[in-house]
Tab-separated table of C-alpha atoms and ligand atoms in Angstrom:
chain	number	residue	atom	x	y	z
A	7	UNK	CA	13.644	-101.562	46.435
A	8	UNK	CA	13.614	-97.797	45.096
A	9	UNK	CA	15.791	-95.600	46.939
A	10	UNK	CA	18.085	-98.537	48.817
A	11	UNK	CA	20.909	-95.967	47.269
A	12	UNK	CA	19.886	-92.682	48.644
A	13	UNK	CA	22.027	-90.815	51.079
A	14	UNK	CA	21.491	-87.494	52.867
A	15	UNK	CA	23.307	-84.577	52.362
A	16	UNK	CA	25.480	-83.402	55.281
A	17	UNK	CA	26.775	-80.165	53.929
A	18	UNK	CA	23.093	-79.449	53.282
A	19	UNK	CA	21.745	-80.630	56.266
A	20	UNK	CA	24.692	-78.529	58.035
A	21	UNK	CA	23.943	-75.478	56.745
A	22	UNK	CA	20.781	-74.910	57.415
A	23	UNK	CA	21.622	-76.617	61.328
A	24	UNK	CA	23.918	-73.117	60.906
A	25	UNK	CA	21.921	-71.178	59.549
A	26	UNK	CA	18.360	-71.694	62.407
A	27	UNK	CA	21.630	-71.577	64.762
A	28	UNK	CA	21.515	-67.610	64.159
A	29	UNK	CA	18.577	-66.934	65.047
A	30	UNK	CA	18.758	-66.536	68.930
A	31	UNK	CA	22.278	-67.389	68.569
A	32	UNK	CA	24.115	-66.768	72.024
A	33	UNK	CA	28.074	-67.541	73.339
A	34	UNK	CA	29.174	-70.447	73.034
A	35	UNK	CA	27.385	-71.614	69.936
A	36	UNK	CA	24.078	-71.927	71.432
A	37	UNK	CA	20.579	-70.545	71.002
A	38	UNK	CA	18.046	-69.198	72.974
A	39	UNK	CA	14.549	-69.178	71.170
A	40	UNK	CA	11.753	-69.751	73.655
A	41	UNK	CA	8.778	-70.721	72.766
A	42	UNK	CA	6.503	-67.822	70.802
A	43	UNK	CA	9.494	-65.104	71.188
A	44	UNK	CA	10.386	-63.009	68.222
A	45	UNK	CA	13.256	-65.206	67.750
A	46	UNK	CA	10.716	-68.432	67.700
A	47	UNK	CA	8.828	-66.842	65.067
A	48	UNK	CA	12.246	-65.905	63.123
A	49	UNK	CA	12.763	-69.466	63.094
A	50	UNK	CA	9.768	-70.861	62.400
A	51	UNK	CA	9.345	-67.898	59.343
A	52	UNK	CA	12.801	-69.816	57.745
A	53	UNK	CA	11.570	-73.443	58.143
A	54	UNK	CA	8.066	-72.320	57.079
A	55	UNK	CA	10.161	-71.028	53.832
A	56	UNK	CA	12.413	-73.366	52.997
A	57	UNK	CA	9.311	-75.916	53.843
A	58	UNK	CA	7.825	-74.074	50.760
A	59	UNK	CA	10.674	-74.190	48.535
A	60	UNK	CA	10.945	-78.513	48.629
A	61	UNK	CA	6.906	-77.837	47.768
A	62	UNK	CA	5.613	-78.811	51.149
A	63	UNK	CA	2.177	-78.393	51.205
A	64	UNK	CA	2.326	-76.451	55.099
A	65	UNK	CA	-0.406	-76.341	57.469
A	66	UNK	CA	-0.685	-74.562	60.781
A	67	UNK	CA	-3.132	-75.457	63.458
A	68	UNK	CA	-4.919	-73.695	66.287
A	69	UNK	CA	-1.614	-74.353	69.155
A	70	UNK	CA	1.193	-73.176	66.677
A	71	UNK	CA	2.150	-76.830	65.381
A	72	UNK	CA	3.614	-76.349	61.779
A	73	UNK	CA	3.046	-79.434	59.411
A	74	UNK	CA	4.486	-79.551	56.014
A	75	UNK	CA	3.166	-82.773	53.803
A	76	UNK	CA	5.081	-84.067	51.017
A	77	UNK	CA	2.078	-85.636	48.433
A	78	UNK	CA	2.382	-89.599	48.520
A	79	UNK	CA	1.321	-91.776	44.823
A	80	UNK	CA	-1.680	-93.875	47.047
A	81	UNK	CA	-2.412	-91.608	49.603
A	82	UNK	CA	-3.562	-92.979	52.865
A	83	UNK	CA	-2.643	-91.804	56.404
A	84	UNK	CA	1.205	-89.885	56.267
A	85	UNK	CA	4.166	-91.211	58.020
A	86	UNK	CA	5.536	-87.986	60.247
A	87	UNK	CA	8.652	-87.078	61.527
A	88	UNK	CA	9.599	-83.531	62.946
A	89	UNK	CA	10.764	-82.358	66.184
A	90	UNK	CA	10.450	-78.721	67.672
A	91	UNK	CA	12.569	-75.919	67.218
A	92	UNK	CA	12.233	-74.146	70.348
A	93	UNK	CA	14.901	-73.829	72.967
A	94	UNK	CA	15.543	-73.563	76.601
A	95	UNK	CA	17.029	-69.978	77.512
A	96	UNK	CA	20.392	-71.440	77.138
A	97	UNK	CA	19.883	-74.307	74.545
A	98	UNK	CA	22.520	-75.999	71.911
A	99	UNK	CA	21.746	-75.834	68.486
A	100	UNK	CA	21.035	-79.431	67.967
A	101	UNK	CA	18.440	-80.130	70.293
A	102	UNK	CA	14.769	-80.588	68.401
A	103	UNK	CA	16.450	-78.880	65.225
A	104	UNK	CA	18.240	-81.750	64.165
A	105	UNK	CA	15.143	-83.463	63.738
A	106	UNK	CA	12.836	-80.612	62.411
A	107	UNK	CA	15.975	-80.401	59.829
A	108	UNK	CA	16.724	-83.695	58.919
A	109	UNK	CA	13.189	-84.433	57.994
A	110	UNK	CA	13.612	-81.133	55.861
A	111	UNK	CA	16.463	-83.263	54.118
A	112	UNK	CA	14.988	-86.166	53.737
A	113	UNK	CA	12.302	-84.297	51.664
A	114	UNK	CA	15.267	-82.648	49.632
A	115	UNK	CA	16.857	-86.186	49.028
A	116	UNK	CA	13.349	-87.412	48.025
A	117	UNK	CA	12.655	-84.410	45.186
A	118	UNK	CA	15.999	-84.770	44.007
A	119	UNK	CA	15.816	-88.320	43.273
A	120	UNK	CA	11.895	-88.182	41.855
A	121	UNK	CA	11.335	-90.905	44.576
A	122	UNK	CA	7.496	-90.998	45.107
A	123	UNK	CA	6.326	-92.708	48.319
A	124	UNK	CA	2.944	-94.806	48.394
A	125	UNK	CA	1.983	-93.049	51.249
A	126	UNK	CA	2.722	-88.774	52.021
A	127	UNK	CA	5.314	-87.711	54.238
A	128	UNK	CA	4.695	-85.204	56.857
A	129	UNK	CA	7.527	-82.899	58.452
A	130	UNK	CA	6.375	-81.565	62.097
A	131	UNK	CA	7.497	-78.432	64.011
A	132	UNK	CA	6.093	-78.465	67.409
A	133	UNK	CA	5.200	-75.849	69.292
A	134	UNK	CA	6.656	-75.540	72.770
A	135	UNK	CA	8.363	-78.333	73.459
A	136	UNK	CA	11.145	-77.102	75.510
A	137	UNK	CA	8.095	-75.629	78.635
A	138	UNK	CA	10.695	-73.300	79.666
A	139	UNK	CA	8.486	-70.587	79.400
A	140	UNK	CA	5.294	-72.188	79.489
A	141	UNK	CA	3.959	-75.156	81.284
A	142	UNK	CA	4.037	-77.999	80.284
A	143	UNK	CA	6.663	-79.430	77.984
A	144	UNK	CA	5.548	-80.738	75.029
A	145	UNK	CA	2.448	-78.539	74.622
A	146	UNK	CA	1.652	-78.563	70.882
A	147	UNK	CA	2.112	-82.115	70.646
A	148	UNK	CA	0.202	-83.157	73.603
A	149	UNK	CA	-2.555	-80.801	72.280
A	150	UNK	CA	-1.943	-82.589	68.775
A	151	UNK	CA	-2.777	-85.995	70.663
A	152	UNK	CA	-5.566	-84.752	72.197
A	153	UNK	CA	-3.733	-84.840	76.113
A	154	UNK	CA	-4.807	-81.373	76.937
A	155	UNK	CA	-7.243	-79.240	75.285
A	156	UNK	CA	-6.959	-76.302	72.972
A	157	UNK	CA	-8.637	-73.519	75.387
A	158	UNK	CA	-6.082	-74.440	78.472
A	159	UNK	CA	-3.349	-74.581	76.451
A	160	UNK	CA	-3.882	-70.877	74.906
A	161	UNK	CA	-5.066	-69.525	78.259
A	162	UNK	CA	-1.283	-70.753	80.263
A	163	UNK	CA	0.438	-68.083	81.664
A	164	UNK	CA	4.104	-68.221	80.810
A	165	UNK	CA	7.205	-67.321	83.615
A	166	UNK	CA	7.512	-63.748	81.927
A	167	UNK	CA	3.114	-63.549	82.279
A	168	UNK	CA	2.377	-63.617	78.670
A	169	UNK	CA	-0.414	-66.303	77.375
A	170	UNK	CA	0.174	-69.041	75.000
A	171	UNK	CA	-2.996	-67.268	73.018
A	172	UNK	CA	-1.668	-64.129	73.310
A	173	UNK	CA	1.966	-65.088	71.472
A	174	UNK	CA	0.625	-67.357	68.871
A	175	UNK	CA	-1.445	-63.819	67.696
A	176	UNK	CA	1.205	-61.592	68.029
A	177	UNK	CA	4.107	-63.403	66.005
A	178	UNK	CA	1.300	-64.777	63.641
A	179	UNK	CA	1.270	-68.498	64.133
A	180	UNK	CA	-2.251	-68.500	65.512
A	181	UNK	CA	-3.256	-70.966	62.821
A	182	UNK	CA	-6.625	-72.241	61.486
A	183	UNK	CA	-6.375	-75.943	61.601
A	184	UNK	CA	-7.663	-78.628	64.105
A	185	UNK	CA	-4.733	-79.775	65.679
A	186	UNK	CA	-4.339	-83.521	65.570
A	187	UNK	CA	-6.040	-82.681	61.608
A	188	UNK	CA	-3.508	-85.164	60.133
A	189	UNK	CA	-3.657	-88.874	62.270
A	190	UNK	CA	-0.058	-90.491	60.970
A	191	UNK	CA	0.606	-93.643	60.036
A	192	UNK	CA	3.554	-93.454	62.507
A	193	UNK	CA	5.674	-90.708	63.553
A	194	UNK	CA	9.593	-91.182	64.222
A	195	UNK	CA	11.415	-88.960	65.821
A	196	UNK	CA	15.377	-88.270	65.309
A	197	UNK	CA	16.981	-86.558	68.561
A	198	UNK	CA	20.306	-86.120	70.116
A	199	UNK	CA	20.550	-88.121	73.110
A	200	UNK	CA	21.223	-85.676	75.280
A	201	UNK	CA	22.955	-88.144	77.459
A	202	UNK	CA	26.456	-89.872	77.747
A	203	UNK	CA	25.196	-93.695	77.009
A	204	UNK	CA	26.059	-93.802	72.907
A	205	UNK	CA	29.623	-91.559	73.036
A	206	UNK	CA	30.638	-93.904	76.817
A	207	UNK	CA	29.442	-97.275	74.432
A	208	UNK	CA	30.870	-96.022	71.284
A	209	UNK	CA	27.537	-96.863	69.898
A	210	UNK	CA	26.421	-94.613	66.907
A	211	UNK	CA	22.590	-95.393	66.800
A	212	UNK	CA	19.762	-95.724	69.550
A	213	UNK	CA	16.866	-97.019	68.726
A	214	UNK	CA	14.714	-95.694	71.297
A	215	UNK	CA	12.012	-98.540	72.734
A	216	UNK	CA	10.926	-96.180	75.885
A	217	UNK	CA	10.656	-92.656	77.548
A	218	UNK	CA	10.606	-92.281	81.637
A	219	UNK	CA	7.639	-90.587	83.041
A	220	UNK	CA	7.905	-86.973	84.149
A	221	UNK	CA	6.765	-84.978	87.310
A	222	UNK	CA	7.107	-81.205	87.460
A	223	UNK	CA	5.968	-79.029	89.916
A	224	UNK	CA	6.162	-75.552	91.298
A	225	UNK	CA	6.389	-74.965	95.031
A	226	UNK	CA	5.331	-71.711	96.728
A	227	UNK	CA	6.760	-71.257	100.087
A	228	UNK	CA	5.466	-68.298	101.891
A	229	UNK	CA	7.330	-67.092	105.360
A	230	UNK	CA	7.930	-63.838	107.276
A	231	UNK	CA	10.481	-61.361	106.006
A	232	UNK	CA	12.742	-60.122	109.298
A	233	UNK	CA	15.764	-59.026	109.871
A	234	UNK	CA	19.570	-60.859	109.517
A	235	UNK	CA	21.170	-59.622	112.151
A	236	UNK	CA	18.607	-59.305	115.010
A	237	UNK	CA	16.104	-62.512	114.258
A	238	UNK	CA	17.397	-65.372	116.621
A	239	UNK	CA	17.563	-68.738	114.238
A	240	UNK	CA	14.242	-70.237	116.521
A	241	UNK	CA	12.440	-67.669	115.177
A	242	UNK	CA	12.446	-67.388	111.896
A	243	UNK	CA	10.138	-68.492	109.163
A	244	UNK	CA	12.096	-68.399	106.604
A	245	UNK	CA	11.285	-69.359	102.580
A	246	UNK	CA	15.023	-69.153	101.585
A	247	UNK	CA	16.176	-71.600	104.019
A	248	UNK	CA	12.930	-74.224	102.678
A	249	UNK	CA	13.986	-73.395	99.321
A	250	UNK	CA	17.707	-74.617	99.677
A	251	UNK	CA	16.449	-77.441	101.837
A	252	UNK	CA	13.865	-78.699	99.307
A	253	UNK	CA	17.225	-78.268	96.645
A	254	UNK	CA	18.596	-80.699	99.730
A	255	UNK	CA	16.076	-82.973	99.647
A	256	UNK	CA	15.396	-83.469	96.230
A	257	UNK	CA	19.362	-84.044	95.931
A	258	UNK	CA	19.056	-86.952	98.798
A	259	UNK	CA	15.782	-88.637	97.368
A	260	UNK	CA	16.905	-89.146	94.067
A	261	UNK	CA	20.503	-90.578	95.056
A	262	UNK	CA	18.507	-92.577	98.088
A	263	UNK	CA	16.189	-94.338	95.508
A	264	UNK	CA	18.782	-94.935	93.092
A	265	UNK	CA	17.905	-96.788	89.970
A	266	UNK	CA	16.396	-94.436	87.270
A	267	UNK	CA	15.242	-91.869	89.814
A	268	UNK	CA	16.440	-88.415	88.817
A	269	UNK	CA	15.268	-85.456	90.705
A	270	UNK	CA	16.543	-81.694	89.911
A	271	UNK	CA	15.496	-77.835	91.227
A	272	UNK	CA	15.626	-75.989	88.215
A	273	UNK	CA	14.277	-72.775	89.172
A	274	UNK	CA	14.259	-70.866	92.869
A	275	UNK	CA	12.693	-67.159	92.676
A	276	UNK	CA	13.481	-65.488	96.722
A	277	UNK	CA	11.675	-62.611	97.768
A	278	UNK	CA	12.804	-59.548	98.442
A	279	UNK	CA	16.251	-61.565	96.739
A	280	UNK	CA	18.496	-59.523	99.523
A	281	UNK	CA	21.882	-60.134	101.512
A	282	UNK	CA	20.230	-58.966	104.980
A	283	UNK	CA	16.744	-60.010	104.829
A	284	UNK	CA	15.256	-63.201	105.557
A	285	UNK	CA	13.304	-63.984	103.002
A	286	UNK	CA	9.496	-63.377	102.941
A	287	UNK	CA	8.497	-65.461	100.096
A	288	UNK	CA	10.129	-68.196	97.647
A	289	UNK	CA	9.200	-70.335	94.708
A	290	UNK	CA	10.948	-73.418	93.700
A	291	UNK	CA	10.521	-75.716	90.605
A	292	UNK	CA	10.837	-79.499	91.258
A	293	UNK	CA	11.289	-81.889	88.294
A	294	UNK	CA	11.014	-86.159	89.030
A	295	UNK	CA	11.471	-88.585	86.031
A	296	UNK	CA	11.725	-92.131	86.663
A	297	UNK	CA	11.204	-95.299	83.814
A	298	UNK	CA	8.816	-97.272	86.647
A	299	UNK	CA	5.564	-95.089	87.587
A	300	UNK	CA	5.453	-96.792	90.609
A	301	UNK	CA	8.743	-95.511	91.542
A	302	UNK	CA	7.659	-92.155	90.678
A	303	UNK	CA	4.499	-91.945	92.208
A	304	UNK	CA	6.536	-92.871	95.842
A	305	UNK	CA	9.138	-89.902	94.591
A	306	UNK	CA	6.136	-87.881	94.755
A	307	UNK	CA	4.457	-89.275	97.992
A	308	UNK	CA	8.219	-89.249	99.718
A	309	UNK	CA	8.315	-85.487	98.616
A	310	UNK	CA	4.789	-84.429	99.573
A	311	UNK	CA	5.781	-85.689	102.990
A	312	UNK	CA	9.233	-84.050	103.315
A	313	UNK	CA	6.939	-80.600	102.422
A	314	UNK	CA	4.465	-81.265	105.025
A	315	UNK	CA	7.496	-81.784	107.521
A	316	UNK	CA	9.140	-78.676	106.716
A	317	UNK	CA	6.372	-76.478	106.968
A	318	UNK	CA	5.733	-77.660	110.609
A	319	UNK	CA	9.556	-76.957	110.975
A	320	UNK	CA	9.490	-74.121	109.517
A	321	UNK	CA	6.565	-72.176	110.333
A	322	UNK	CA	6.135	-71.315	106.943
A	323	UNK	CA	3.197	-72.208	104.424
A	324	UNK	CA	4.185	-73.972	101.590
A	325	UNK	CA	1.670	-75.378	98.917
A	326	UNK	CA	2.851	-77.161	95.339
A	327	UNK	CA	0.912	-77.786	92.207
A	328	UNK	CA	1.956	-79.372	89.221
A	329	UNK	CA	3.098	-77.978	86.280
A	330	UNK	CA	3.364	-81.292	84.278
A	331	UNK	CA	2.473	-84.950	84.709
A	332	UNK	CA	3.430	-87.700	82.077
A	333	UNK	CA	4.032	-91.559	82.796
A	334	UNK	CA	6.043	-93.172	81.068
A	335	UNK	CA	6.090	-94.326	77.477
A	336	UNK	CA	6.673	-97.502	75.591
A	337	UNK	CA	7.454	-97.102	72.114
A	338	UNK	CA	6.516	-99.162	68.870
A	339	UNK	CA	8.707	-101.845	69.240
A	340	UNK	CA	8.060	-102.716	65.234
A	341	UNK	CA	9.846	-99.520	64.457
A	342	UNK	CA	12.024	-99.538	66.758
A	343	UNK	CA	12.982	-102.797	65.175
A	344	UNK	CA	13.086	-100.998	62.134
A	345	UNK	CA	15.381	-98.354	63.140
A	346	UNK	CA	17.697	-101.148	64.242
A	347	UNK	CA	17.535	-102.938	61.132
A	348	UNK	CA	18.231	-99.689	58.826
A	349	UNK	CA	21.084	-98.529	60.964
A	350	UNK	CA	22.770	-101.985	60.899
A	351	UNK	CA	22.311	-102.575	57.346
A	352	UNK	CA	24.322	-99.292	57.329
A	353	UNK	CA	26.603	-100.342	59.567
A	354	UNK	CA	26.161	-98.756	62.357
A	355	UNK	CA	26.508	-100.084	65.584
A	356	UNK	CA	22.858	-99.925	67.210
A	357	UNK	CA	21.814	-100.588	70.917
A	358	UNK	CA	17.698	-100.499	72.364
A	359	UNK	CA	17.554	-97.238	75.150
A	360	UNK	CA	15.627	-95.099	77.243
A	361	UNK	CA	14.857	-91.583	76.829
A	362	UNK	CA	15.642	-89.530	79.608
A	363	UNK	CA	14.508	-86.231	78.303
A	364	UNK	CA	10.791	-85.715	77.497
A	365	UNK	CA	10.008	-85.855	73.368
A	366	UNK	CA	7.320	-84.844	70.911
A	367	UNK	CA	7.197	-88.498	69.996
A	368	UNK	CA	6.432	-89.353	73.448
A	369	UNK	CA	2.556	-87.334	72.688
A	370	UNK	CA	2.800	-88.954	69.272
A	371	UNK	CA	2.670	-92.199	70.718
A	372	UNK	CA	-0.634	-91.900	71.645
A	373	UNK	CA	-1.924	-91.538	68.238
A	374	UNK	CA	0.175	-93.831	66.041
A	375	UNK	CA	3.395	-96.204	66.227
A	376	UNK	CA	6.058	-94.316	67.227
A	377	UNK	CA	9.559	-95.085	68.246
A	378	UNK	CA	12.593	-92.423	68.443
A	379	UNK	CA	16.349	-92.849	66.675
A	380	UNK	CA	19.168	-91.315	69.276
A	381	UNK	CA	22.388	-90.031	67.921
A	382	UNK	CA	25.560	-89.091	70.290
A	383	UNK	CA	25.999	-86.742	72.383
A	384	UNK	CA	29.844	-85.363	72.725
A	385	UNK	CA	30.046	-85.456	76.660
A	386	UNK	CA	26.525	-86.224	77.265
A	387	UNK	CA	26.223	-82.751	77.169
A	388	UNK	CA	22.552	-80.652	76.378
A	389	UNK	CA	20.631	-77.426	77.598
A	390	UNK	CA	23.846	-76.265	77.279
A	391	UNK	CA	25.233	-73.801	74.280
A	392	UNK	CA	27.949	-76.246	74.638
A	393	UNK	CA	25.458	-78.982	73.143
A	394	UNK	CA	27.545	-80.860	70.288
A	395	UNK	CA	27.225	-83.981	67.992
A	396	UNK	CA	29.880	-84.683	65.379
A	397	UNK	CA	29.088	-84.811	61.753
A	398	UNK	CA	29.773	-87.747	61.043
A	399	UNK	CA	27.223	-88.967	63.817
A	400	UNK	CA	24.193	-86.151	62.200
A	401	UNK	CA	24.480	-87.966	59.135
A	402	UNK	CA	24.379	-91.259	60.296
A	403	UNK	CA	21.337	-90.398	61.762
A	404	UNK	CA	19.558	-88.462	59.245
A	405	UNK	CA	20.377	-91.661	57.130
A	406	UNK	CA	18.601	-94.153	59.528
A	407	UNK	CA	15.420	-91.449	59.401
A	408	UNK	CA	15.685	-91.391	55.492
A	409	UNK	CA	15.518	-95.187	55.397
A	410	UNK	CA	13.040	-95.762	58.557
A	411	UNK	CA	10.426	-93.192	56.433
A	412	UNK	CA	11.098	-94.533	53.123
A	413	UNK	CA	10.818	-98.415	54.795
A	414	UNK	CA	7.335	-97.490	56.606
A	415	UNK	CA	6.239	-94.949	53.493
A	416	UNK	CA	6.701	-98.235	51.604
A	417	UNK	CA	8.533	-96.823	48.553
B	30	GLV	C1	12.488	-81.422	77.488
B	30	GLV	O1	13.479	-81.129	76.816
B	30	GLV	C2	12.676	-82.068	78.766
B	30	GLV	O2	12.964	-83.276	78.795
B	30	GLV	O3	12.633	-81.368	79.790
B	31	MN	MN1	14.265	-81.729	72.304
B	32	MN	MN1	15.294	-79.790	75.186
């Protein structure tokens, strides 16, 4: 088979890791490029370019989404692979690049050799993936799949009040395409795990078989603003205290259930934010993920009730919507099988896992075969500057993507 002796090119693949890592760059070897910020555009101006230079022929659709398609010899439907190259405020430099990047190199490995696929490679760049700015998470994928439509999307207000619509016009990624214009073949995804399962197993390669569902919401919680000093305790209504008790409860519920059932506040915004006032008003992200959506949907019944109780309590009126709702996915397990066959013919050491964190691929899925590869994370540490994954570990996954694409690109 063509191309059984092809090998990425770390140094390559390194430097331009390094080189998006500037843009937005903050301490600690992080980045911070939210979604549709100058520095977003900054970075999606250098992939667009370097996109260009391996002769990517790159498209831009209506939500942002930046595809760049390598010809194939027979045509027919593309195999994808991308990622997103937003960030959260304080992001690692890994996290969606690698795989934006990678399939970048897996392009430059292809030219270099002459190695013409049957059918075309695509290289994704998602828009908003992170939702740290805009509700929900993987926005220009899930408008790619057809999960949310175009209109909504551009009209969501972000945490700073700026539209979706608005940003995509101003830094000039308001494209003209349909989104969802290309249908893959398959899309695979290669991510940093995020998590400490590969570096606690020693196990270089997940091949990713399923994502847990996801529950966000935003909590408003409105009381009475008094004073600290003279307000007996029976009388107050006050948000701060439900805000640190829903942190409380969210804490208990997830350790209570056990099992897959994480549960995190993110976010709490008091008003007026002051030593000696009680505070009037407070809002309060929530974020559920569980594997089972039956579990999850009793997170969300066990937390509806705890809200209802605390109000009463409280005196205070507190009202949640959500911000983001996805079950839970089940990957391709073909490809998966795939991945797990490349990486061990390279001698990796593989193991099947779960996602924990929320993934382009996870939208994908709903439009093609899809599965994800994982690659270490050092301390099972992410949304953190501190984000790392060694060398070695990159290339070993950029490998497995070269030789998952080539396998399902039939070469
Ligand atoms: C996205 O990174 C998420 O899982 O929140
Ligand atoms: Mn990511
Ligand atoms: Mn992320």
């Amino acid at each position: 088979m063509p191309g059984h002796d092809l090998a990425i090119d770390i140094d390559r693949l390194r430097g331009r890791l390094d080189r998006l890592a500037e843009i937005g760059a903050i301490d600690g070897g992080g980045c911070c490029r939210l979604a549709l910020s100058d520095d977003d555009r900054r970075g999606r101006d250098l992939v667009v370019g370097w996109m260009r230079e391996l002769g990517l022929d790159v498209g831009i659709d209506a939500i942002g989404n930046i595809v760049g398609l390598r010809a194939g010899g027979t045509g027919g439907a593309p195999v994808m692979t991308g990622s997103h190259i937003d960030t959260v405020r304080t992001g690692g430099r890994y996290d969606g690049n690698l795989g934006v990047l990678a399939g970048l190199e897996v392009v430059e490995v292809l030219n270099t050799a002459g190695i013409e696929t049957e059918r075309p490679i695509a290289v994704a760049v998602f828009t908003n993936e992170e939702g740290a700015r805009f509700a929900p998470d993987m926005m220009g994928s899930l408008v790619y799949a057809g999960g949310l439509d175009l209109d909504t999307a551009l009209a969501t207000e972000g945490i700073d009040g700026a539209t979706v619509g608005d940003e995509l016009r101003r830094i000039g990624y308001a494209g003209d395409l349909a989104p969802g214009h290309i249908r893959p073949h398959a899309f695979v995804e290669l991510h940093i795990e995020q998590g400490p399962i590969l570096e606690a197993e020693g196990v270089t390669i997940g091949a990713v078989e399923n994502l847990q569902g996801i529950s966000w919401q935003e909590v408003r919680i409105t009381g009475q603003s008094n004073h600290a000093g003279t307000t007996p305790m029976r009388l107050r209504h006050d948000a701060g205290y439900c805000a640190t008790a829903i942190g409380q409860f969210v804490r208990e519920l997830a350790a209570g259930m056990g099992g897959d059932q994480v549960g995190t506040v993110g976010a709490i915004d008091l008003h007026p934010n002051l030593i000696n006032v009680i505070a009037a008003s407070a809002k309060v992200t929530v974020d559920l993920r569980n594997t089972d959506e039956a579990k999850l949907q009793e997170a969300e019944r066990r937390f509806a009730e705890f809200l209802d109780e605390l109000a009463e309590r409280e005196g205070a009126a507190i009202s949640s919507r959500s911000l983001a709702r996805f079950e839970p996915v089940t990957f391709d397990a073909g490809i998966a099988d795939t991945i797990t066959g490349v990486a061990q013919a390279l001698g990796h050491s593989t193991r099947r896992m779960t996602s924990g964190a929320g993934h382009d691929a996870q939208m994908m899925a709903r439009l093609c075969p899809t599965a994800m590869i994982f690659t270490p994370s050092v301390g099972g540490i992410s949304h953190n500057p501190a984000e790392h994954t060694e060398p070695a570990d990159l290339a070993a996954g950029a490998n497995v993507l070269l030789r998952t694409l080539l396998a399902l690109a039939r070469p």
